[in-house]
Amino acid sequence: MANSVKPLPGYVFLKPNEVEVKTASGILLPEKAKGKPKTAKVIAVGEDVKNIKVGDNVIFNDDYSNIDFPIDEVPHTIVNIKHIVAVVI
């Protein structure tokens, strides 16, 4: 299904990166303490999106205006381009 999602202009389709479930010292984090991921891989971009391409890893501002949904039980999200703050090089 991921290949059939085409974001509208101004939006980016992302697959959030996994969140660490353990601290560096080995403490397991409970589900609530993990928080939402702030980095993701770009799966598709809307027509007018510039400076971001499919395959980039980005840092995004995770807020309640993002659209989160699962594809094959893997979380995905669609964000407005203004919520992407950096491309990880």
PDB file of N, CA and C in Angstrom:
ATOM      1  N   MET A   1       0.814  -1.202   0.000  1.00  0.00           N
ATOM      2  CA  MET A   1       0.000   0.000   0.000  1.00  0.00           C
ATOM      3  C   MET A   1       0.853   1.260   0.000  1.00  0.00           C
ATOM      4  N   ALA A   2       2.068   1.210   0.553  1.00  0.00           N
ATOM      5  CA  ALA A   2       2.914   2.397   0.658  1.00  0.00           C
ATOM      6  C   ALA A   2       3.173   3.008  -0.706  1.00  0.00           C
ATOM      7  N   ASN A   3       3.310   2.186  -1.736  1.00  0.00           N
ATOM      8  CA  ASN A   3       3.557   2.715  -3.059  1.00  0.00           C
ATOM      9  C   ASN A   3       2.338   3.395  -3.650  1.00  0.00           C
ATOM     10  N   SER A   4       1.159   3.164  -3.100  1.00  0.00           N
ATOM     11  CA  SER A   4      -0.050   3.769  -3.633  1.00  0.00           C
ATOM     12  C   SER A   4      -0.439   5.048  -2.909  1.00  0.00           C
ATOM     13  N   VAL A   5       0.379   5.522  -1.968  1.00  0.00           N
ATOM     14  CA  VAL A   5       0.092   6.766  -1.253  1.00  0.00           C
ATOM     15  C   VAL A   5       0.851   7.897  -1.931  1.00  0.00           C
ATOM     16  N   LYS A   6       0.118   8.886  -2.414  1.00  0.00           N
ATOM     17  CA  LYS A   6       0.732  10.051  -3.053  1.00  0.00           C
ATOM     18  C   LYS A   6       0.278  11.278  -2.274  1.00  0.00           C
ATOM     19  N   PRO A   7       1.216  11.918  -1.546  1.00  0.00           N
ATOM     20  CA  PRO A   7       0.825  13.098  -0.770  1.00  0.00           C
ATOM     21  C   PRO A   7       0.390  14.245  -1.681  1.00  0.00           C
ATOM     22  N   LEU A   8      -0.528  15.045  -1.194  1.00  0.00           N
ATOM     23  CA  LEU A   8      -0.950  16.239  -1.913  1.00  0.00           C
ATOM     24  C   LEU A   8       0.147  17.291  -1.831  1.00  0.00           C
ATOM     25  N   PRO A   9       0.087  18.327  -2.665  1.00  0.00           N
ATOM     26  CA  PRO A   9       1.115  19.373  -2.607  1.00  0.00           C
ATOM     27  C   PRO A   9       1.289  19.923  -1.193  1.00  0.00           C
ATOM     28  N   GLY A  10       2.549  20.065  -0.790  1.00  0.00           N
ATOM     29  CA  GLY A  10       2.854  20.609   0.525  1.00  0.00           C
ATOM     30  C   GLY A  10       2.968  19.570   1.628  1.00  0.00           C
ATOM     31  N   TYR A  11       2.794  18.285   1.291  1.00  0.00           N
ATOM     32  CA  TYR A  11       2.844  17.227   2.297  1.00  0.00           C
ATOM     33  C   TYR A  11       3.918  16.190   1.966  1.00  0.00           C
ATOM     34  N   VAL A  12       4.399  15.512   3.011  1.00  0.00           N
ATOM     35  CA  VAL A  12       5.437  14.494   2.873  1.00  0.00           C
ATOM     36  C   VAL A  12       4.979  13.236   3.603  1.00  0.00           C
ATOM     37  N   PHE A  13       5.142  12.077   2.978  1.00  0.00           N
ATOM     38  CA  PHE A  13       4.775  10.779   3.531  1.00  0.00           C
ATOM     39  C   PHE A  13       6.022  10.167   4.150  1.00  0.00           C
ATOM     40  N   LEU A  14       5.976   9.843   5.446  1.00  0.00           N
ATOM     41  CA  LEU A  14       7.139   9.390   6.201  1.00  0.00           C
ATOM     42  C   LEU A  14       6.926   8.037   6.860  1.00  0.00           C
ATOM     43  N   LYS A  15       8.028   7.312   7.030  1.00  0.00           N
ATOM     44  CA  LYS A  15       8.044   6.106   7.853  1.00  0.00           C
ATOM     45  C   LYS A  15       8.943   6.432   9.047  1.00  0.00           C
ATOM     46  N   PRO A  16       8.360   6.677  10.224  1.00  0.00           N
ATOM     47  CA  PRO A  16       9.162   7.044  11.396  1.00  0.00           C
ATOM     48  C   PRO A  16      10.191   5.980  11.758  1.00  0.00           C
ATOM     49  N   ASN A  17      11.363   6.431  12.180  1.00  0.00           N
ATOM     50  CA  ASN A  17      12.422   5.522  12.613  1.00  0.00           C
ATOM     51  C   ASN A  17      12.062   4.921  13.966  1.00  0.00           C
ATOM     52  N   GLU A  18      12.614   3.753  14.248  1.00  0.00           N
ATOM     53  CA  GLU A  18      12.353   3.062  15.511  1.00  0.00           C
ATOM     54  C   GLU A  18      12.841   3.897  16.689  1.00  0.00           C
ATOM     55  N   VAL A  19      12.113   3.825  17.783  1.00  0.00           N
ATOM     56  CA  VAL A  19      12.486   4.522  19.014  1.00  0.00           C
ATOM     57  C   VAL A  19      13.214   3.531  19.912  1.00  0.00           C
ATOM     58  N   GLU A  20      14.288   3.987  20.529  1.00  0.00           N
ATOM     59  CA  GLU A  20      15.021   3.129  21.456  1.00  0.00           C
ATOM     60  C   GLU A  20      14.111   2.717  22.613  1.00  0.00           C
ATOM     61  N   VAL A  21      14.151   1.443  22.983  1.00  0.00           N
ATOM     62  CA  VAL A  21      13.341   0.963  24.094  1.00  0.00           C
ATOM     63  C   VAL A  21      14.196   0.775  25.342  1.00  0.00           C
ATOM     64  N   LYS A  22      15.495   1.073  25.211  1.00  0.00           N
ATOM     65  CA  LYS A  22      16.404   0.885  26.325  1.00  0.00           C
ATOM     66  C   LYS A  22      17.377   2.068  26.363  1.00  0.00           C
ATOM     67  N   THR A  23      17.681   2.560  27.560  1.00  0.00           N
ATOM     68  CA  THR A  23      18.652   3.632  27.695  1.00  0.00           C
ATOM     69  C   THR A  23      20.059   3.079  27.498  1.00  0.00           C
ATOM     70  N   ALA A  24      21.039   3.980  27.390  1.00  0.00           N
ATOM     71  CA  ALA A  24      22.430   3.558  27.210  1.00  0.00           C
ATOM     72  C   ALA A  24      22.917   2.707  28.380  1.00  0.00           C
ATOM     73  N   SER A  25      22.360   2.934  29.561  1.00  0.00           N
ATOM     74  CA  SER A  25      22.773   2.155  30.730  1.00  0.00           C
ATOM     75  C   SER A  25      22.002   0.844  30.875  1.00  0.00           C
ATOM     76  N   GLY A  26      21.081   0.559  29.934  1.00  0.00           N
ATOM     77  CA  GLY A  26      20.385  -0.716  29.934  1.00  0.00           C
ATOM     78  C   GLY A  26      19.012  -0.720  30.582  1.00  0.00           C
ATOM     79  N   ILE A  27      18.505   0.436  30.980  1.00  0.00           N
ATOM     80  CA  ILE A  27      17.183   0.512  31.607  1.00  0.00           C
ATOM     81  C   ILE A  27      16.115   0.443  30.514  1.00  0.00           C
ATOM     82  N   LEU A  28      15.166  -0.491  30.660  1.00  0.00           N
ATOM     83  CA  LEU A  28      14.070  -0.608  29.710  1.00  0.00           C
ATOM     84  C   LEU A  28      13.058   0.503  29.947  1.00  0.00           C
ATOM     85  N   LEU A  29      12.618   1.132  28.876  1.00  0.00           N
ATOM     86  CA  LEU A  29      11.645   2.215  28.986  1.00  0.00           C
ATOM     87  C   LEU A  29      10.232   1.670  28.818  1.00  0.00           C
ATOM     88  N   PRO A  30       9.289   2.131  29.650  1.00  0.00           N
ATOM     89  CA  PRO A  30       7.901   1.719  29.459  1.00  0.00           C
ATOM     90  C   PRO A  30       7.345   2.356  28.189  1.00  0.00           C
ATOM     91  N   GLU A  31       6.277   1.790  27.660  1.00  0.00           N
ATOM     92  CA  GLU A  31       5.683   2.257  26.405  1.00  0.00           C
ATOM     93  C   GLU A  31       5.393   3.758  26.425  1.00  0.00           C
ATOM     94  N   LYS A  32       4.851   4.277  27.510  1.00  0.00           N
ATOM     95  CA  LYS A  32       4.504   5.695  27.596  1.00  0.00           C
ATOM     96  C   LYS A  32       5.726   6.596  27.599  1.00  0.00           C
ATOM     97  N   ALA A  33       6.839   6.136  28.115  1.00  0.00           N
ATOM     98  CA  ALA A  33       8.036   6.978  28.240  1.00  0.00           C
ATOM     99  C   ALA A  33       8.801   7.103  26.932  1.00  0.00           C
ATOM    100  N   LYS A  34       8.522   6.225  25.975  1.00  0.00           N
ATOM    101  CA  LYS A  34       9.265   6.251  24.722  1.00  0.00           C
ATOM    102  C   LYS A  34       9.029   7.523  23.931  1.00  0.00           C
ATOM    103  N   GLY A  35       7.812   8.028  23.936  1.00  0.00           N
ATOM    104  CA  GLY A  35       7.503   9.200  23.134  1.00  0.00           C
ATOM    105  C   GLY A  35       7.405   8.836  21.660  1.00  0.00           C
ATOM    106  N   LYS A  36       7.038   9.805  20.863  1.00  0.00           N
ATOM    107  CA  LYS A  36       6.926   9.567  19.433  1.00  0.00           C
ATOM    108  C   LYS A  36       8.263   9.863  18.760  1.00  0.00           C
ATOM    109  N   PRO A  37       8.573   9.158  17.690  1.00  0.00           N
ATOM    110  CA  PRO A  37       9.830   9.409  16.989  1.00  0.00           C
ATOM    111  C   PRO A  37       9.848  10.797  16.368  1.00  0.00           C
ATOM    112  N   LYS A  38      11.022  11.358  16.279  1.00  0.00           N
ATOM    113  CA  LYS A  38      11.185  12.679  15.681  1.00  0.00           C
ATOM    114  C   LYS A  38      11.984  12.602  14.388  1.00  0.00           C
ATOM    115  N   THR A  39      12.446  11.414  14.018  1.00  0.00           N
ATOM    116  CA  THR A  39      13.155  11.244  12.762  1.00  0.00           C
ATOM    117  C   THR A  39      12.419  10.210  11.928  1.00  0.00           C
ATOM    118  N   ALA A  40      12.546  10.346  10.605  1.00  0.00           N
ATOM    119  CA  ALA A  40      11.815   9.437   9.718  1.00  0.00           C
ATOM    120  C   ALA A  40      12.473   9.381   8.355  1.00  0.00           C
ATOM    121  N   LYS A  41      12.144   8.324   7.621  1.00  0.00           N
ATOM    122  CA  LYS A  41      12.599   8.174   6.242  1.00  0.00           C
ATOM    123  C   LYS A  41      11.483   8.661   5.326  1.00  0.00           C
ATOM    124  N   VAL A  42      11.832   9.442   4.310  1.00  0.00           N
ATOM    125  CA  VAL A  42      10.852   9.972   3.365  1.00  0.00           C
ATOM    126  C   VAL A  42      10.481   8.875   2.377  1.00  0.00           C
ATOM    127  N   ILE A  43       9.180   8.584   2.278  1.00  0.00           N
ATOM    128  CA  ILE A  43       8.665   7.554   1.378  1.00  0.00           C
ATOM    129  C   ILE A  43       8.127   8.181   0.086  1.00  0.00           C
ATOM    130  N   ALA A  44       7.475   9.345   0.198  1.00  0.00           N
ATOM    131  CA  ALA A  44       6.935  10.050  -0.977  1.00  0.00           C
ATOM    132  C   ALA A  44       6.782  11.527  -0.629  1.00  0.00           C
ATOM    133  N   VAL A  45       6.816  12.371  -1.651  1.00  0.00           N
ATOM    134  CA  VAL A  45       6.657  13.814  -1.442  1.00  0.00           C
ATOM    135  C   VAL A  45       5.590  14.360  -2.378  1.00  0.00           C
ATOM    136  N   GLY A  46       4.919  15.424  -1.939  1.00  0.00           N
ATOM    137  CA  GLY A  46       3.936  16.106  -2.779  1.00  0.00           C
ATOM    138  C   GLY A  46       4.637  16.836  -3.920  1.00  0.00           C
ATOM    139  N   GLU A  47       3.870  17.226  -4.919  1.00  0.00           N
ATOM    140  CA  GLU A  47       4.435  17.815  -6.141  1.00  0.00           C
ATOM    141  C   GLU A  47       5.290  19.054  -5.923  1.00  0.00           C
ATOM    142  N   ASP A  48       4.905  19.943  -5.036  1.00  0.00           N
ATOM    143  CA  ASP A  48       5.632  21.204  -4.903  1.00  0.00           C
ATOM    144  C   ASP A  48       6.691  21.198  -3.798  1.00  0.00           C
ATOM    145  N   VAL A  49       6.999  20.049  -3.243  1.00  0.00           N
ATOM    146  CA  VAL A  49       7.990  19.959  -2.168  1.00  0.00           C
ATOM    147  C   VAL A  49       9.389  20.045  -2.765  1.00  0.00           C
ATOM    148  N   LYS A  50      10.176  20.987  -2.263  1.00  0.00           N
ATOM    149  CA  LYS A  50      11.540  21.190  -2.739  1.00  0.00           C
ATOM    150  C   LYS A  50      12.510  20.843  -1.611  1.00  0.00           C
ATOM    151  N   ASN A  51      13.751  20.541  -1.945  1.00  0.00           N
ATOM    152  CA  ASN A  51      14.842  20.283  -0.995  1.00  0.00           C
ATOM    153  C   ASN A  51      14.703  18.983  -0.211  1.00  0.00           C
ATOM    154  N   ILE A  52      13.667  18.212  -0.443  1.00  0.00           N
ATOM    155  CA  ILE A  52      13.495  16.920   0.231  1.00  0.00           C
ATOM    156  C   ILE A  52      13.132  15.911  -0.845  1.00  0.00           C
ATOM    157  N   LYS A  53      13.801  14.742  -0.799  1.00  0.00           N
ATOM    158  CA  LYS A  53      13.514  13.732  -1.807  1.00  0.00           C
ATOM    159  C   LYS A  53      13.282  12.376  -1.144  1.00  0.00           C
ATOM    160  N   VAL A  54      12.705  11.465  -1.888  1.00  0.00           N
ATOM    161  CA  VAL A  54      12.448  10.112  -1.400  1.00  0.00           C
ATOM    162  C   VAL A  54      13.773   9.486  -0.980  1.00  0.00           C
ATOM    163  N   GLY A  55      13.778   8.852   0.198  1.00  0.00           N
ATOM    164  CA  GLY A  55      14.975   8.209   0.726  1.00  0.00           C
ATOM    165  C   GLY A  55      15.714   9.046   1.754  1.00  0.00           C
ATOM    166  N   ASP A  56      15.446  10.359   1.810  1.00  0.00           N
ATOM    167  CA  ASP A  56      16.082  11.214   2.817  1.00  0.00           C
ATOM    168  C   ASP A  56      15.619  10.819   4.211  1.00  0.00           C
ATOM    169  N   ASN A  57      16.484  11.017   5.190  1.00  0.00           N
ATOM    170  CA  ASN A  57      16.096  10.928   6.593  1.00  0.00           C
ATOM    171  C   ASN A  57      15.920  12.346   7.086  1.00  0.00           C
ATOM    172  N   VAL A  58      14.796  12.608   7.729  1.00  0.00           N
ATOM    173  CA  VAL A  58      14.482  13.970   8.159  1.00  0.00           C
ATOM    174  C   VAL A  58      14.158  14.017   9.649  1.00  0.00           C
ATOM    175  N   ILE A  59      14.286  15.207  10.197  1.00  0.00           N
ATOM    176  CA  ILE A  59      13.842  15.485  11.565  1.00  0.00           C
ATOM    177  C   ILE A  59      12.575  16.319  11.422  1.00  0.00           C
ATOM    178  N   PHE A  60      11.516  15.903  12.127  1.00  0.00           N
ATOM    179  CA  PHE A  60      10.261  16.637  11.998  1.00  0.00           C
ATOM    180  C   PHE A  60       9.689  16.986  13.358  1.00  0.00           C
ATOM    181  N   ASN A  61       8.906  18.045  13.367  1.00  0.00           N
ATOM    182  CA  ASN A  61       8.220  18.504  14.566  1.00  0.00           C
ATOM    183  C   ASN A  61       6.958  17.668  14.711  1.00  0.00           C
ATOM    184  N   ASP A  62       6.953  16.792  15.694  1.00  0.00           N
ATOM    185  CA  ASP A  62       5.832  15.873  15.892  1.00  0.00           C
ATOM    186  C   ASP A  62       4.758  16.561  16.727  1.00  0.00           C
ATOM    187  N   ASP A  63       3.630  16.832  16.112  1.00  0.00           N
ATOM    188  CA  ASP A  63       2.528  17.447  16.866  1.00  0.00           C
ATOM    189  C   ASP A  63       1.210  16.789  16.466  1.00  0.00           C
ATOM    190  N   TYR A  64       0.126  17.342  16.933  1.00  0.00           N
ATOM    191  CA  TYR A  64      -1.172  16.710  16.720  1.00  0.00           C
ATOM    192  C   TYR A  64      -1.759  16.946  15.334  1.00  0.00           C
ATOM    193  N   SER A  65      -1.116  17.764  14.498  1.00  0.00           N
ATOM    194  CA  SER A  65      -1.656  17.984  13.157  1.00  0.00           C
ATOM    195  C   SER A  65      -1.159  16.945  12.165  1.00  0.00           C
ATOM    196  N   ASN A  66      -0.186  16.115  12.552  1.00  0.00           N
ATOM    197  CA  ASN A  66       0.286  15.039  11.685  1.00  0.00           C
ATOM    198  C   ASN A  66      -0.775  13.953  11.585  1.00  0.00           C
ATOM    199  N   ILE A  67      -0.780  13.248  10.469  1.00  0.00           N
ATOM    200  CA  ILE A  67      -1.745  12.175  10.264  1.00  0.00           C
ATOM    201  C   ILE A  67      -0.997  10.854  10.393  1.00  0.00           C
ATOM    202  N   ASP A  68      -1.251  10.117  11.468  1.00  0.00           N
ATOM    203  CA  ASP A  68      -0.586   8.846  11.728  1.00  0.00           C
ATOM    204  C   ASP A  68      -1.510   7.694  11.355  1.00  0.00           C
ATOM    205  N   PHE A  69      -0.940   6.668  10.688  1.00  0.00           N
ATOM    206  CA  PHE A  69      -1.722   5.488  10.334  1.00  0.00           C
ATOM    207  C   PHE A  69      -0.771   4.323  10.073  1.00  0.00           C
ATOM    208  N   PRO A  70      -1.230   3.096  10.312  1.00  0.00           N
ATOM    209  CA  PRO A  70      -0.376   1.924  10.060  1.00  0.00           C
ATOM    210  C   PRO A  70      -0.547   1.394   8.632  1.00  0.00           C
ATOM    211  N   ILE A  71       0.545   0.865   8.098  1.00  0.00           N
ATOM    212  CA  ILE A  71       0.517   0.124   6.837  1.00  0.00           C
ATOM    213  C   ILE A  71       1.211  -1.193   7.131  1.00  0.00           C
ATOM    214  N   ASP A  72       0.495  -2.293   7.003  1.00  0.00           N
ATOM    215  CA  ASP A  72       1.022  -3.615   7.347  1.00  0.00           C
ATOM    216  C   ASP A  72       1.586  -3.615   8.770  1.00  0.00           C
ATOM    217  N   GLU A  73       0.869  -2.989   9.676  1.00  0.00           N
ATOM    218  CA  GLU A  73       1.206  -2.903  11.102  1.00  0.00           C
ATOM    219  C   GLU A  73       2.485  -2.107  11.377  1.00  0.00           C
ATOM    220  N   VAL A  74       2.973  -1.347  10.399  1.00  0.00           N
ATOM    221  CA  VAL A  74       4.134  -0.480  10.581  1.00  0.00           C
ATOM    222  C   VAL A  74       3.627   0.962  10.581  1.00  0.00           C
ATOM    223  N   PRO A  75       3.985   1.762  11.609  1.00  0.00           N
ATOM    224  CA  PRO A  75       3.479   3.134  11.663  1.00  0.00           C
ATOM    225  C   PRO A  75       4.043   4.010  10.537  1.00  0.00           C
ATOM    226  N   HIS A  76       3.196   4.842   9.979  1.00  0.00           N
ATOM    227  CA  HIS A  76       3.563   5.830   8.971  1.00  0.00           C
ATOM    228  C   HIS A  76       2.869   7.140   9.336  1.00  0.00           C
ATOM    229  N   THR A  77       3.334   8.230   8.752  1.00  0.00           N
ATOM    230  CA  THR A  77       2.711   9.515   9.025  1.00  0.00           C
ATOM    231  C   THR A  77       2.807  10.409   7.804  1.00  0.00           C
ATOM    232  N   ILE A  78       1.872  11.326   7.683  1.00  0.00           N
ATOM    233  CA  ILE A  78       1.924  12.361   6.652  1.00  0.00           C
ATOM    234  C   ILE A  78       2.010  13.690   7.387  1.00  0.00           C
ATOM    235  N   VAL A  79       3.015  14.495   7.011  1.00  0.00           N
ATOM    236  CA  VAL A  79       3.218  15.789   7.673  1.00  0.00           C
ATOM    237  C   VAL A  79       3.246  16.900   6.632  1.00  0.00           C
ATOM    238  N   ASN A  80       2.890  18.081   7.066  1.00  0.00           N
ATOM    239  CA  ASN A  80       3.025  19.264   6.235  1.00  0.00           C
ATOM    240  C   ASN A  80       4.503  19.595   6.132  1.00  0.00           C
ATOM    241  N   ILE A  81       4.954  20.055   4.986  1.00  0.00           N
ATOM    242  CA  ILE A  81       6.368  20.353   4.771  1.00  0.00           C
ATOM    243  C   ILE A  81       6.897  21.334   5.808  1.00  0.00           C
ATOM    244  N   LYS A  82       6.062  22.213   6.335  1.00  0.00           N
ATOM    245  CA  LYS A  82       6.528  23.199   7.322  1.00  0.00           C
ATOM    246  C   LYS A  82       6.915  22.550   8.645  1.00  0.00           C
ATOM    247  N   HIS A  83       6.540  21.280   8.864  1.00  0.00           N
ATOM    248  CA  HIS A  83       6.898  20.567  10.091  1.00  0.00           C
ATOM    249  C   HIS A  83       8.231  19.841   9.987  1.00  0.00           C
ATOM    250  N   ILE A  84       8.801  19.793   8.807  1.00  0.00           N
ATOM    251  CA  ILE A  84      10.134  19.184   8.649  1.00  0.00           C
ATOM    252  C   ILE A  84      11.166  20.282   8.869  1.00  0.00           C
ATOM    253  N   VAL A  85      12.049  20.051   9.840  1.00  0.00           N
ATOM    254  CA  VAL A  85      12.989  21.094  10.231  1.00  0.00           C
ATOM    255  C   VAL A  85      14.413  20.848   9.734  1.00  0.00           C
ATOM    256  N   ALA A  86      14.751  19.626   9.313  1.00  0.00           N
ATOM    257  CA  ALA A  86      16.110  19.354   8.849  1.00  0.00           C
ATOM    258  C   ALA A  86      16.171  18.032   8.099  1.00  0.00           C
ATOM    259  N   VAL A  87      17.176  17.933   7.221  1.00  0.00           N
ATOM    260  CA  VAL A  87      17.507  16.679   6.552  1.00  0.00           C
ATOM    261  C   VAL A  87      18.781  16.176   7.201  1.00  0.00           C
ATOM    262  N   VAL A  88      18.783  14.917   7.619  1.00  0.00           N
ATOM    263  CA  VAL A  88      19.964  14.320   8.254  1.00  0.00           C
ATOM    264  C   VAL A  88      20.946  13.921   7.155  1.00  0.00           C
ATOM    265  N   ILE A  89      22.158  14.413   7.251  1.00  0.00           N
ATOM    266  CA  ILE A  89      23.174  14.148   6.221  1.00  0.00           C
ATOM    267  C   ILE A  89      24.096  13.034   6.677  1.00  0.00           C
TER     268      ILE A  89
END
